[in-house]
Amino acid sequence: MAVLFPRYTYTSSSSLGCEVSPSSWHRKPNRKPGVTSAIPPCTAAPMGVSSNVLDVVSDDVLGLVLDELKTLDFPSVCASRLVCKALNGLAESRAFGSTLIDLSAGVKHTAFQIESMASGNGPNSRWTKELRIRNLVPEEERGTLLDAQDRYLIQALESLRKLRSVELNLRKSYPYLAILSALSNLPHLKDLNLYIDLGFEDTPLPLDQFSNLRSLILRSFPLHQPIIEILNRTIRNSQNTLECLDIRPHDWEEEDGPYDSDQETEETPDPSEVRRLLRILERPRTVTLGTFTSDEEGCLSFPKLEELQVNGDRIEFTIASVPLFKSLVCLAIVNAKVLRVEDGFWDALAETKVQLQILEMYPLTSGVVKYLLSYTGLHELILNAPPSDSFGASDGSSVSDSDIPRSIFKDVLPHHCDAIHHVSISEYLDVKDYGCTEENIEGLLTCKKLEELDLLYHYPVEDEEMQNCTSIGLALLFRITDNLPKLKRLQLAPACSMSPYGENSYNVGMNIAYRFADRLCNIDFREGLRFPPFRLYNYGFLRYGSLVYEPKRGCYAMESE
């Protein structure tokens, strides 16, 4: 899966209750076994040694070292602040540039840290630009952490005068009104990422106090009219500044309604529960994109909007929303079992000269293919089918045209071959149409600038007959490695015609991954390339490590943990 909004993602550095306080600097880092700190415990380092290093190595080089160390062994970056004043000046901004507030019960030092942060004199106030707020203390609980939250949390937020981005889980049991008010008054806040609890459907949620945002991510909210209206006003407040917009309503509700026949009872239902269920039934299953981006006069124009991501299972695209796309370069329609797009939408995009550089969606239609052939310059094509599609979606609407897979490989990819550098085929697509066949590989090999490639293949399961499917052969694999000179990452996903919900599905899936990985690790790639320049991933193996090429053996091997 590609990262569609790289400028607005978050990486945690300092953490209240984990890595901010000096008393917690020497905790064992959460890292892979065998990876050691690049800087030994700095409290034991002689001052003279540090001074000599600082005299010889420039600040720019030391900064690069600290940036790399931050990803491998963050506590050592914190500890390096103790070496000397000069090194502290370089390390402090990296240690406190990103902060996580987590008031989970049992986390040590949290009350002290949030009090220190609230003073406005600590390093968080000087350096924190990115903030994540998780797991606050519900109002009904009592104790030291709740007292610290009540006394210091808002002051701590107000002290972050350089804060630019925040990620926040909104729950009714949290002091959300005060939190939102404090955040909205921070002068440099530009990126707002909200997960909205379903409990807000009948509770005022004053998000429209935020304005002039650069990135707005709204997830998990109910499609309830008061929520829709406040989100509409919030989006409109940043109409002229938004560059990234992510709208993903809650999608766990079944189309048939919230009732479960297995839980029927003769007891008199609770009136509040009845009201809740009625509200769910009254919610629309889908809404148009214009519901969030229009006023009384119609769809608004967002002159700087470049990236849009939506839940395709809940949001419909209409021709009326085309003005929203004038500056768009990246469109992601996720979680769509049925593509809810009005006829003529893609033609309207082509007529207005909208030329997407990144397109992530599924299912594809002939209209999408026609649109992609209307221009050149596509950089990334990601086919992100949801899990049900590879096991036969009941509605049958996932595949609108049997010629579309052939058109993607034969027409679309060669048409964009001079620009495209990332192609991803979901492991949930039909291996007969999207798998590693001679014809499909031929289209991929026209894209000489490919750097990332995710492919689907069939690998046979023991004691299971699978007809009309094609395994990836060694010759095909060598064609990929020999003819894509800029490839940096190759991920191969095994396809299996079995239900993902069966009792033994996990074991069968892992069996496929292990068997295929074992086969890959016994292939001598010196028969093809002298040195494959890419990292090889076997889907299902990602959590255990990737396959890394060993030049001396000429083979891939599992990366050690």
Coordinates of C-alpha atoms in Angstrom, one line a residue:
M1 CA 0.0 0.0 0.0
A2 CA 1.4 3.3 -1.0
V3 CA 1.5 6.2 1.4
L4 CA -0.8 8.7 -0.3
F5 CA -0.1 11.7 2.0
P6 CA 3.5 11.5 3.0
R7 CA 3.8 15.2 4.0
Y8 CA 1.1 14.7 6.7
T9 CA 2.1 11.4 8.3
Y10 CA 3.4 11.3 11.9
T11 CA 6.3 9.7 13.5
S12 CA 6.4 9.7 17.3
S13 CA 9.6 10.9 19.0
S14 CA 8.9 11.9 22.5
S15 CA 6.1 10.4 24.5
L16 CA 4.6 11.6 27.8
G17 CA 5.0 8.6 30.1
C18 CA 7.6 7.0 28.0
E19 CA 10.6 8.9 26.7
V20 CA 10.4 12.6 27.7
S21 CA 11.5 12.6 31.3
P22 CA 15.3 12.1 32.1
S23 CA 14.2 9.3 34.5
S24 CA 13.0 7.2 31.6
W25 CA 15.8 7.8 29.1
H26 CA 17.6 4.6 29.9
R27 CA 14.7 2.3 29.4
K28 CA 15.4 -0.5 26.9
P29 CA 14.3 0.7 23.5
N30 CA 11.5 -1.1 21.6
R31 CA 13.6 -2.3 18.7
K32 CA 14.5 -5.5 16.8
P33 CA 16.7 -8.0 18.6
G34 CA 20.3 -7.6 17.6
V35 CA 20.1 -3.9 16.8
T36 CA 22.3 -2.0 19.2
S37 CA 22.6 1.6 20.0
A38 CA 24.8 3.5 17.6
I39 CA 25.8 5.8 20.5
P40 CA 26.8 4.1 23.8
P41 CA 25.2 5.5 27.1
C42 CA 26.3 9.1 26.9
T43 CA 26.4 9.6 30.6
A44 CA 29.7 7.6 30.6
A45 CA 31.3 9.3 27.6
P46 CA 34.3 11.5 28.5
M47 CA 33.8 15.1 27.8
G48 CA 37.0 15.4 25.8
V49 CA 36.0 12.7 23.4
S50 CA 32.7 14.4 22.6
S51 CA 34.5 17.8 22.2
N52 CA 37.0 16.3 19.7
V53 CA 34.2 14.8 17.7
L54 CA 32.3 18.0 17.6
D55 CA 35.5 19.8 16.5
V56 CA 36.1 17.4 13.6
V57 CA 32.5 16.6 12.4
S58 CA 30.3 19.4 11.2
D59 CA 26.8 20.1 12.7
D60 CA 25.2 19.0 9.4
V61 CA 26.9 15.6 9.5
L62 CA 26.1 15.1 13.2
G63 CA 22.5 16.0 12.4
L64 CA 22.3 13.3 9.7
V65 CA 23.8 10.8 12.2
L66 CA 21.2 11.7 14.8
D67 CA 18.4 11.5 12.2
E68 CA 19.4 7.9 11.4
L69 CA 19.9 7.0 15.0
K70 CA 16.4 8.3 15.8
T71 CA 14.8 5.6 13.7
L72 CA 17.0 2.8 15.2
D73 CA 17.5 3.7 18.8
F74 CA 15.5 6.7 19.9
P75 CA 16.5 6.6 23.7
S76 CA 20.2 7.1 22.7
V77 CA 19.2 10.3 20.9
C78 CA 17.7 11.5 24.2
A79 CA 20.8 10.3 26.2
S80 CA 23.1 12.1 23.8
R81 CA 21.8 15.4 25.2
L82 CA 23.8 14.7 28.3
V83 CA 27.2 14.7 26.5
C84 CA 27.6 18.4 26.2
K85 CA 25.7 21.6 25.5
A86 CA 26.6 21.6 21.8
L87 CA 25.3 18.1 21.2
N88 CA 22.3 18.9 23.3
G89 CA 21.5 21.7 20.9
L90 CA 21.5 19.3 18.0
A91 CA 19.7 16.4 19.7
E92 CA 17.0 18.3 21.6
S93 CA 15.0 19.3 18.5
R94 CA 15.0 15.7 17.3
A95 CA 14.0 14.3 20.7
F96 CA 11.1 16.7 21.2
G97 CA 10.0 17.5 17.6
S98 CA 7.1 15.0 17.9
T99 CA 5.2 14.3 21.1
L100 CA 2.7 11.6 22.1
I101 CA 0.3 12.3 25.1
D102 CA -0.9 9.0 26.5
L103 CA -2.5 9.0 29.9
S104 CA -3.0 5.2 30.1
A105 CA -3.2 3.9 33.6
G106 CA 0.1 2.5 34.9
V107 CA 2.4 4.7 32.8
K108 CA 5.1 6.0 35.0
H109 CA 6.1 9.7 35.3
T110 CA 3.1 10.9 33.3
A111 CA 1.7 13.2 35.9
F112 CA 5.1 14.8 36.4
Q113 CA 5.7 15.1 32.7
I114 CA 2.5 16.7 31.8
E115 CA 2.9 19.2 34.7
S116 CA 6.4 20.0 33.4
M117 CA 5.1 20.4 29.9
A118 CA 2.3 22.8 31.1
S119 CA 4.9 25.1 32.6
G120 CA 5.7 26.3 29.1
N121 CA 9.4 26.4 29.8
G122 CA 10.4 22.9 28.7
P123 CA 11.8 21.5 25.4
N124 CA 8.3 20.5 24.2
S125 CA 7.3 24.2 24.1
R126 CA 10.5 25.0 22.1
W127 CA 10.5 22.2 19.6
T128 CA 7.2 20.1 19.4
K129 CA 5.6 20.6 15.9
E130 CA 3.7 17.3 15.7
L131 CA 1.4 16.0 18.5
R132 CA -0.7 12.8 18.9
I133 CA -3.2 12.6 21.8
R134 CA -4.4 9.1 22.7
N135 CA -6.0 7.4 25.7
L136 CA -7.0 10.3 28.0
V137 CA -8.6 9.6 31.4
P138 CA -12.4 9.3 31.2
E139 CA -14.1 11.9 33.4
E140 CA -15.8 9.1 35.5
E141 CA -12.5 7.8 36.7
R142 CA -10.6 9.2 39.7
G143 CA -7.0 9.2 40.6
T144 CA -3.6 10.9 40.2
L145 CA -3.7 10.8 36.4
L146 CA -7.2 12.3 36.2
D147 CA -6.1 15.1 38.6
A148 CA -3.0 15.8 36.4
Q149 CA -5.1 15.8 33.3
D150 CA -7.7 18.2 34.8
R151 CA -5.0 20.6 36.1
Y152 CA -2.3 20.5 33.4
L153 CA -3.5 19.1 30.1
I154 CA -5.0 22.3 28.6
Q155 CA -2.0 24.3 29.8
A156 CA 0.3 21.8 28.3
L157 CA -1.5 22.1 24.9
E158 CA -1.5 25.9 25.1
S159 CA 2.3 25.8 25.6
L160 CA 3.0 24.2 22.3
R161 CA 3.3 27.5 20.4
K162 CA 5.2 25.9 17.4
L163 CA 2.7 23.0 17.0
R164 CA 1.9 22.4 13.3
S165 CA 0.1 19.0 13.2
V166 CA -2.0 17.1 15.7
E167 CA -3.7 13.6 15.7
L168 CA -6.5 13.3 18.1
N169 CA -9.0 10.5 19.1
L170 CA -12.2 12.4 20.1
R171 CA -14.4 10.7 22.7
K172 CA -17.3 12.0 24.7
S173 CA -15.7 10.9 27.9
Y174 CA -12.7 13.2 27.3
P175 CA -12.6 17.0 28.0
Y176 CA -12.9 17.4 24.2
L177 CA -14.4 20.9 24.3
A178 CA -11.4 22.4 26.2
I179 CA -9.0 20.4 24.0
L180 CA -10.5 21.6 20.8
S181 CA -10.5 25.2 22.0
A182 CA -6.9 25.0 23.1
L183 CA -5.7 23.5 19.8
S184 CA -7.7 25.9 17.6
N185 CA -5.9 28.9 19.2
L186 CA -2.4 27.6 18.4
P187 CA -1.1 30.0 15.8
H188 CA 0.9 27.6 13.6
L189 CA -1.5 24.6 13.6
K190 CA -2.0 23.5 9.9
D191 CA -2.6 19.7 9.9
L192 CA -5.6 18.2 11.8
N193 CA -6.2 14.5 12.0
L194 CA -9.4 13.4 13.9
Y195 CA -10.8 10.0 14.8
I196 CA -14.4 10.9 15.8
D197 CA -16.2 8.5 18.2
L198 CA -19.7 7.4 17.2
G199 CA -21.1 8.8 20.4
F200 CA -21.0 12.3 19.0
E201 CA -24.1 11.9 16.8
D202 CA -26.3 13.9 19.2
T203 CA -23.6 16.0 20.9
P204 CA -22.4 19.4 19.6
L205 CA -18.9 19.1 18.2
P206 CA -17.4 22.6 17.6
L207 CA -14.9 21.7 14.9
D208 CA -15.7 24.8 12.9
Q209 CA -13.5 26.8 15.1
F210 CA -10.6 25.5 13.1
S211 CA -9.7 27.4 9.9
N212 CA -7.0 27.9 7.3
L213 CA -5.8 24.3 7.6
R214 CA -3.4 22.7 5.1
S215 CA -4.4 19.0 5.9
L216 CA -7.7 17.8 7.3
I217 CA -8.3 14.1 8.0
L218 CA -11.7 13.0 9.3
R219 CA -12.2 9.4 10.1
S220 CA -14.7 7.0 11.8
F221 CA -17.5 9.5 12.2
P222 CA -21.2 8.5 11.8
L223 CA -23.2 9.7 8.8
H224 CA -25.5 11.6 11.0
Q225 CA -26.9 15.0 9.8
P226 CA -25.6 17.2 12.6
I227 CA -22.1 15.7 12.2
I228 CA -22.2 16.1 8.4
E229 CA -23.2 19.8 8.8
I230 CA -20.4 20.6 11.2
L231 CA -17.9 18.8 9.0
N232 CA -19.1 20.8 6.0
R233 CA -18.6 24.1 7.8
T234 CA -15.1 22.9 9.0
I235 CA -14.0 22.0 5.5
R236 CA -15.4 25.3 4.1
N237 CA -13.4 27.3 6.7
S238 CA -10.2 26.0 5.0
Q239 CA -11.5 26.2 1.4
N240 CA -8.6 28.4 0.2
T241 CA -5.8 26.7 2.0
L242 CA -6.5 22.9 2.0
E243 CA -4.0 20.8 0.2
C244 CA -5.0 17.4 1.6
L245 CA -8.5 16.2 2.5
D246 CA -9.3 12.7 3.8
I247 CA -13.0 11.9 4.5
R248 CA -13.7 8.4 5.7
P249 CA -17.0 7.8 7.6
H250 CA -17.6 4.9 9.8
D251 CA -18.2 1.8 7.6
W252 CA -19.1 -1.0 10.0
E253 CA -22.8 -0.7 9.7
E254 CA -24.6 -3.4 7.7
E255 CA -26.9 -2.3 4.8
D256 CA -29.7 -4.5 6.3
G257 CA -29.7 -2.5 9.5
P258 CA -28.3 -2.9 13.0
Y259 CA -30.6 -5.7 14.3
D260 CA -29.2 -9.1 15.0
S261 CA -31.8 -11.9 14.9
D262 CA -29.7 -14.1 17.1
Q263 CA -30.0 -11.5 19.9
E264 CA -33.8 -11.2 19.8
T265 CA -35.5 -11.2 23.3
E266 CA -39.0 -10.9 24.7
E267 CA -37.8 -8.5 27.3
T268 CA -38.9 -4.8 27.0
P269 CA -36.0 -3.0 25.3
D270 CA -34.4 -0.1 27.0
P271 CA -35.9 3.2 25.5
S272 CA -32.4 4.8 25.0
E273 CA -31.3 1.7 23.1
V274 CA -34.4 1.9 20.9
R275 CA -33.7 5.5 20.1
R276 CA -30.1 4.7 19.3
L277 CA -31.1 1.9 16.9
L278 CA -33.7 4.2 15.2
R279 CA -31.1 6.8 14.7
I280 CA -28.8 4.3 13.0
L281 CA -31.7 3.2 10.7
E282 CA -32.3 6.9 9.8
R283 CA -28.7 7.4 8.7
P284 CA -28.1 7.5 5.0
R285 CA -26.1 4.5 3.7
T286 CA -24.2 6.9 1.3
V287 CA -23.8 10.6 0.7
T288 CA -22.3 12.5 -2.2
L289 CA -18.9 14.1 -1.9
G290 CA -20.6 17.5 -2.4
T291 CA -22.4 17.0 1.0
F292 CA -19.1 17.9 2.6
T293 CA -17.7 20.4 0.0
S294 CA -20.7 22.4 -1.1
D295 CA -22.7 25.4 0.1
E296 CA -26.2 26.6 -0.9
E297 CA -25.0 27.6 -4.3
G298 CA -23.3 24.4 -5.2
C299 CA -19.8 22.7 -5.1
L300 CA -17.1 25.0 -3.9
S301 CA -13.7 25.5 -5.5
F302 CA -10.6 24.4 -3.5
P303 CA -7.7 26.0 -5.5
K304 CA -4.9 24.3 -3.6
L305 CA -6.4 20.8 -3.0
E306 CA -3.9 18.3 -4.4
E307 CA -4.7 15.1 -2.4
L308 CA -8.2 13.5 -1.7
Q309 CA -8.9 10.3 0.0
V310 CA -12.4 9.0 0.7
N311 CA -14.3 5.9 1.9
G312 CA -15.7 4.7 -1.5
D313 CA -18.2 2.5 0.3
R314 CA -20.0 5.5 1.8
I315 CA -19.3 8.5 -0.5
E316 CA -20.6 8.9 -4.1
F317 CA -18.9 10.9 -6.8
T318 CA -21.1 13.1 -9.0
I319 CA -20.4 15.4 -12.0
A320 CA -21.3 18.3 -9.8
S321 CA -18.2 17.6 -7.6
V322 CA -15.7 18.0 -10.6
P323 CA -14.8 21.6 -9.7
L324 CA -13.3 20.2 -6.5
F325 CA -10.7 18.3 -8.6
K326 CA -9.2 21.2 -10.6
S327 CA -5.8 21.1 -8.8
L328 CA -6.0 17.4 -7.7
V329 CA -2.9 15.2 -8.4
C330 CA -3.7 12.3 -6.0
L331 CA -7.1 10.5 -5.6
A332 CA -7.6 7.5 -3.4
I333 CA -11.0 5.7 -3.2
V334 CA -10.6 3.1 -0.5
N335 CA -12.8 0.2 0.8
A336 CA -15.2 0.3 -2.2
K337 CA -17.0 -3.0 -3.1
V338 CA -19.1 -1.1 -5.6
L339 CA -17.8 2.0 -7.3
R340 CA -20.4 4.8 -6.6
V341 CA -19.6 7.1 -9.5
E342 CA -22.1 9.0 -11.6
D343 CA -22.0 8.2 -15.4
G344 CA -20.0 10.9 -17.1
F345 CA -17.8 11.7 -14.1
W346 CA -14.6 10.5 -15.6
D347 CA -15.4 12.2 -19.0
A348 CA -15.9 15.4 -17.1
L349 CA -12.5 15.1 -15.4
A350 CA -10.8 14.6 -18.8
E351 CA -12.7 17.6 -20.2
T352 CA -11.5 19.8 -17.4
K353 CA -7.9 18.7 -17.9
V354 CA -7.5 17.1 -14.5
Q355 CA -4.4 14.8 -14.8
L356 CA -4.0 12.6 -11.8
Q357 CA -0.4 11.5 -10.9
I358 CA -1.5 9.0 -8.2
L359 CA -4.7 6.9 -8.5
E360 CA -5.7 4.4 -5.9
M361 CA -9.1 2.7 -6.4
Y362 CA -11.1 -0.4 -7.2
P363 CA -13.1 -1.6 -9.0
L364 CA -12.1 -0.2 -12.3
T365 CA -14.6 0.6 -15.1
S366 CA -14.3 1.3 -18.8
G367 CA -14.8 5.0 -17.9
V368 CA -11.7 4.9 -15.7
V369 CA -9.6 3.2 -18.4
K370 CA -10.8 5.8 -21.0
Y371 CA -9.8 8.6 -18.6
L372 CA -6.4 7.2 -17.9
L373 CA -5.7 7.0 -21.7
S374 CA -6.7 10.7 -22.1
Y375 CA -3.4 12.0 -20.8
T376 CA 0.1 11.0 -19.9
G377 CA 2.0 11.4 -16.6
L378 CA 0.5 8.9 -14.2
H379 CA 3.1 8.1 -11.5
E380 CA 1.3 5.5 -9.3
L381 CA -1.5 3.1 -10.0
I382 CA -2.8 1.2 -7.0
L383 CA -5.6 -1.4 -7.4
N384 CA -6.8 -1.8 -3.8
A385 CA -9.6 -4.4 -3.9
P386 CA -11.2 -5.2 -0.6
P387 CA -10.8 -8.7 0.8
S388 CA -14.2 -10.0 -0.4
D389 CA -13.4 -9.6 -4.1
S390 CA -11.0 -12.5 -4.4
F391 CA -13.5 -14.9 -2.9
G392 CA -16.5 -13.9 -5.0
A393 CA -18.3 -10.8 -4.0
S394 CA -22.0 -11.5 -3.7
D395 CA -23.2 -8.4 -5.6
G396 CA -21.1 -9.3 -8.6
S397 CA -20.5 -5.6 -9.3
S398 CA -16.8 -5.6 -8.5
V399 CA -15.9 -6.6 -12.1
S400 CA -17.7 -4.4 -14.6
D401 CA -15.9 -5.4 -17.8
S402 CA -13.9 -8.6 -18.4
D403 CA -11.6 -6.7 -20.8
I404 CA -10.5 -4.2 -18.1
P405 CA -7.6 -6.2 -16.7
R406 CA -6.2 -6.8 -20.2
S407 CA -6.6 -3.0 -20.9
I408 CA -4.7 -2.1 -17.8
F409 CA -1.6 -4.2 -18.8
K410 CA -1.8 -3.8 -22.5
D411 CA -2.9 -0.2 -22.9
V412 CA -2.8 1.9 -19.7
L413 CA 0.7 0.9 -18.4
P414 CA 2.5 1.3 -21.7
H415 CA 0.7 4.6 -22.2
H416 CA 2.2 6.0 -19.0
C417 CA 5.5 4.1 -19.2
D418 CA 7.7 7.2 -19.2
A419 CA 6.3 8.4 -15.8
I420 CA 5.0 5.5 -13.8
H421 CA 7.2 4.3 -10.9
H422 CA 4.8 2.4 -8.7
V423 CA 2.2 -0.3 -9.6
S424 CA 0.4 -2.3 -7.0
I425 CA -1.9 -5.2 -7.7
S426 CA -4.0 -6.2 -4.6
E427 CA -3.6 -9.7 -3.3
Y428 CA -7.5 -9.8 -3.3
L429 CA -7.9 -9.5 -7.1
D430 CA -8.6 -12.5 -9.3
V431 CA -5.3 -14.2 -10.1
K432 CA -6.6 -15.3 -13.5
D433 CA -7.0 -11.7 -14.6
Y434 CA -4.3 -9.9 -12.6
G435 CA -1.7 -12.6 -11.9
C436 CA 1.8 -13.0 -13.3
T437 CA 1.2 -14.1 -16.8
E438 CA 3.4 -13.6 -19.9
E439 CA 0.9 -11.1 -21.3
N440 CA 0.6 -9.1 -18.1
I441 CA 4.4 -9.0 -17.4
E442 CA 4.9 -7.8 -21.0
G443 CA 3.0 -4.6 -20.2
L444 CA 4.8 -4.1 -16.9
L445 CA 8.2 -4.4 -18.6
T446 CA 7.5 -1.3 -20.7
C447 CA 7.7 0.8 -17.6
K448 CA 11.4 1.1 -17.2
K449 CA 11.2 3.7 -14.4
L450 CA 9.3 1.3 -12.0
E451 CA 10.7 1.5 -8.5
E452 CA 8.0 -0.3 -6.6
L453 CA 6.0 -3.3 -7.8
D454 CA 3.4 -5.4 -6.0
L455 CA 2.4 -8.5 -8.0
L456 CA -0.1 -11.3 -7.6
Y457 CA 0.8 -14.9 -8.3
H458 CA -0.7 -18.4 -7.8
Y459 CA 1.2 -20.8 -5.7
P460 CA -0.3 -24.3 -5.3
V461 CA -1.5 -25.5 -1.9
E462 CA -0.8 -29.1 -0.9
D463 CA -3.7 -31.4 -1.4
E464 CA -5.7 -28.8 -3.2
E465 CA -6.6 -28.7 -6.9
M466 CA -6.5 -25.3 -8.4
Q467 CA -7.3 -25.2 -12.1
N468 CA -7.0 -22.4 -14.6
C469 CA -4.5 -20.5 -12.4
T470 CA -0.9 -19.7 -13.3
S471 CA 2.1 -19.9 -10.9
I472 CA 4.9 -17.4 -11.4
G473 CA 7.7 -19.2 -13.1
L474 CA 11.5 -18.7 -12.7
A475 CA 11.8 -17.4 -16.3
L476 CA 9.1 -14.7 -15.6
L477 CA 10.8 -13.7 -12.3
F478 CA 14.1 -13.3 -14.2
R479 CA 12.4 -11.2 -16.8
I480 CA 11.3 -8.8 -14.1
T481 CA 14.7 -8.7 -12.4
D482 CA 16.6 -8.3 -15.6
N483 CA 14.4 -5.7 -17.3
L484 CA 13.5 -3.2 -14.6
P485 CA 16.8 -1.5 -13.8
K486 CA 15.4 1.0 -11.2
L487 CA 13.3 -1.5 -9.2
K488 CA 13.9 -1.0 -5.5
R489 CA 11.1 -3.1 -4.0
L490 CA 9.3 -6.1 -5.3
Q491 CA 6.4 -7.6 -3.3
L492 CA 4.9 -10.9 -4.4
A493 CA 1.5 -11.9 -3.0
P494 CA 0.2 -15.5 -3.2
A495 CA -3.4 -15.9 -4.3
C496 CA -5.5 -18.7 -2.8
S497 CA -9.1 -19.5 -3.6
M498 CA -10.2 -20.1 -0.1
S499 CA -12.4 -18.2 2.4
P500 CA -10.3 -15.8 4.6
Y501 CA -12.6 -16.7 7.5
G502 CA -12.1 -20.5 7.6
E503 CA -10.7 -22.1 10.8
N504 CA -7.4 -23.0 9.1
S505 CA -7.1 -20.1 6.8
Y506 CA -4.2 -18.5 8.7
N507 CA -2.2 -21.7 8.7
V508 CA -2.8 -22.4 5.1
G509 CA -1.9 -18.8 4.1
M510 CA 1.3 -18.9 6.1
N511 CA 2.1 -22.3 4.6
I512 CA 1.9 -20.8 1.2
A513 CA 4.2 -17.9 2.2
Y514 CA 6.8 -20.1 3.8
R515 CA 6.9 -22.6 0.9
F516 CA 7.3 -19.8 -1.6
A517 CA 9.9 -18.0 0.5
D518 CA 11.9 -21.2 0.8
R519 CA 11.7 -21.6 -3.0
L520 CA 12.9 -18.1 -3.6
C521 CA 15.8 -18.5 -1.2
N522 CA 17.1 -21.4 -3.2
I523 CA 17.1 -19.6 -6.6
D524 CA 20.6 -18.5 -7.8
F525 CA 19.9 -15.0 -9.2
R526 CA 23.4 -14.9 -10.7
E527 CA 21.9 -16.7 -13.7
G528 CA 20.1 -13.4 -14.4
L529 CA 21.4 -10.3 -12.7
R530 CA 24.8 -10.1 -11.1
F531 CA 23.3 -8.1 -8.2
P532 CA 19.5 -7.5 -7.9
P533 CA 19.2 -3.9 -6.7
F534 CA 15.9 -4.4 -4.9
R535 CA 14.5 -5.8 -1.7
L536 CA 12.1 -8.7 -2.2
Y537 CA 9.0 -9.2 0.0
N538 CA 6.7 -12.2 0.2
Y539 CA 3.3 -11.2 1.3
G540 CA 2.4 -12.8 4.6
F541 CA 6.1 -12.7 5.5
L542 CA 6.3 -9.0 6.1
R543 CA 6.0 -9.1 9.8
Y544 CA 8.9 -11.6 10.0
G545 CA 11.2 -9.6 7.7
S546 CA 12.0 -9.2 4.1
L547 CA 14.1 -11.2 1.7
V548 CA 17.6 -9.7 1.3
Y549 CA 20.0 -10.5 -1.5
E550 CA 23.3 -12.1 -0.4
P551 CA 25.9 -11.4 -3.2
K552 CA 28.3 -14.1 -2.2
R553 CA 25.6 -16.8 -2.4
G554 CA 23.7 -15.2 -5.3
C555 CA 20.5 -15.9 -3.4
Y556 CA 18.0 -14.2 -1.3
A557 CA 17.7 -15.0 2.5
M558 CA 15.3 -14.0 5.2
E559 CA 16.4 -10.8 7.0
S560 CA 17.3 -11.5 10.6
E561 CA 15.0 -10.1 13.2

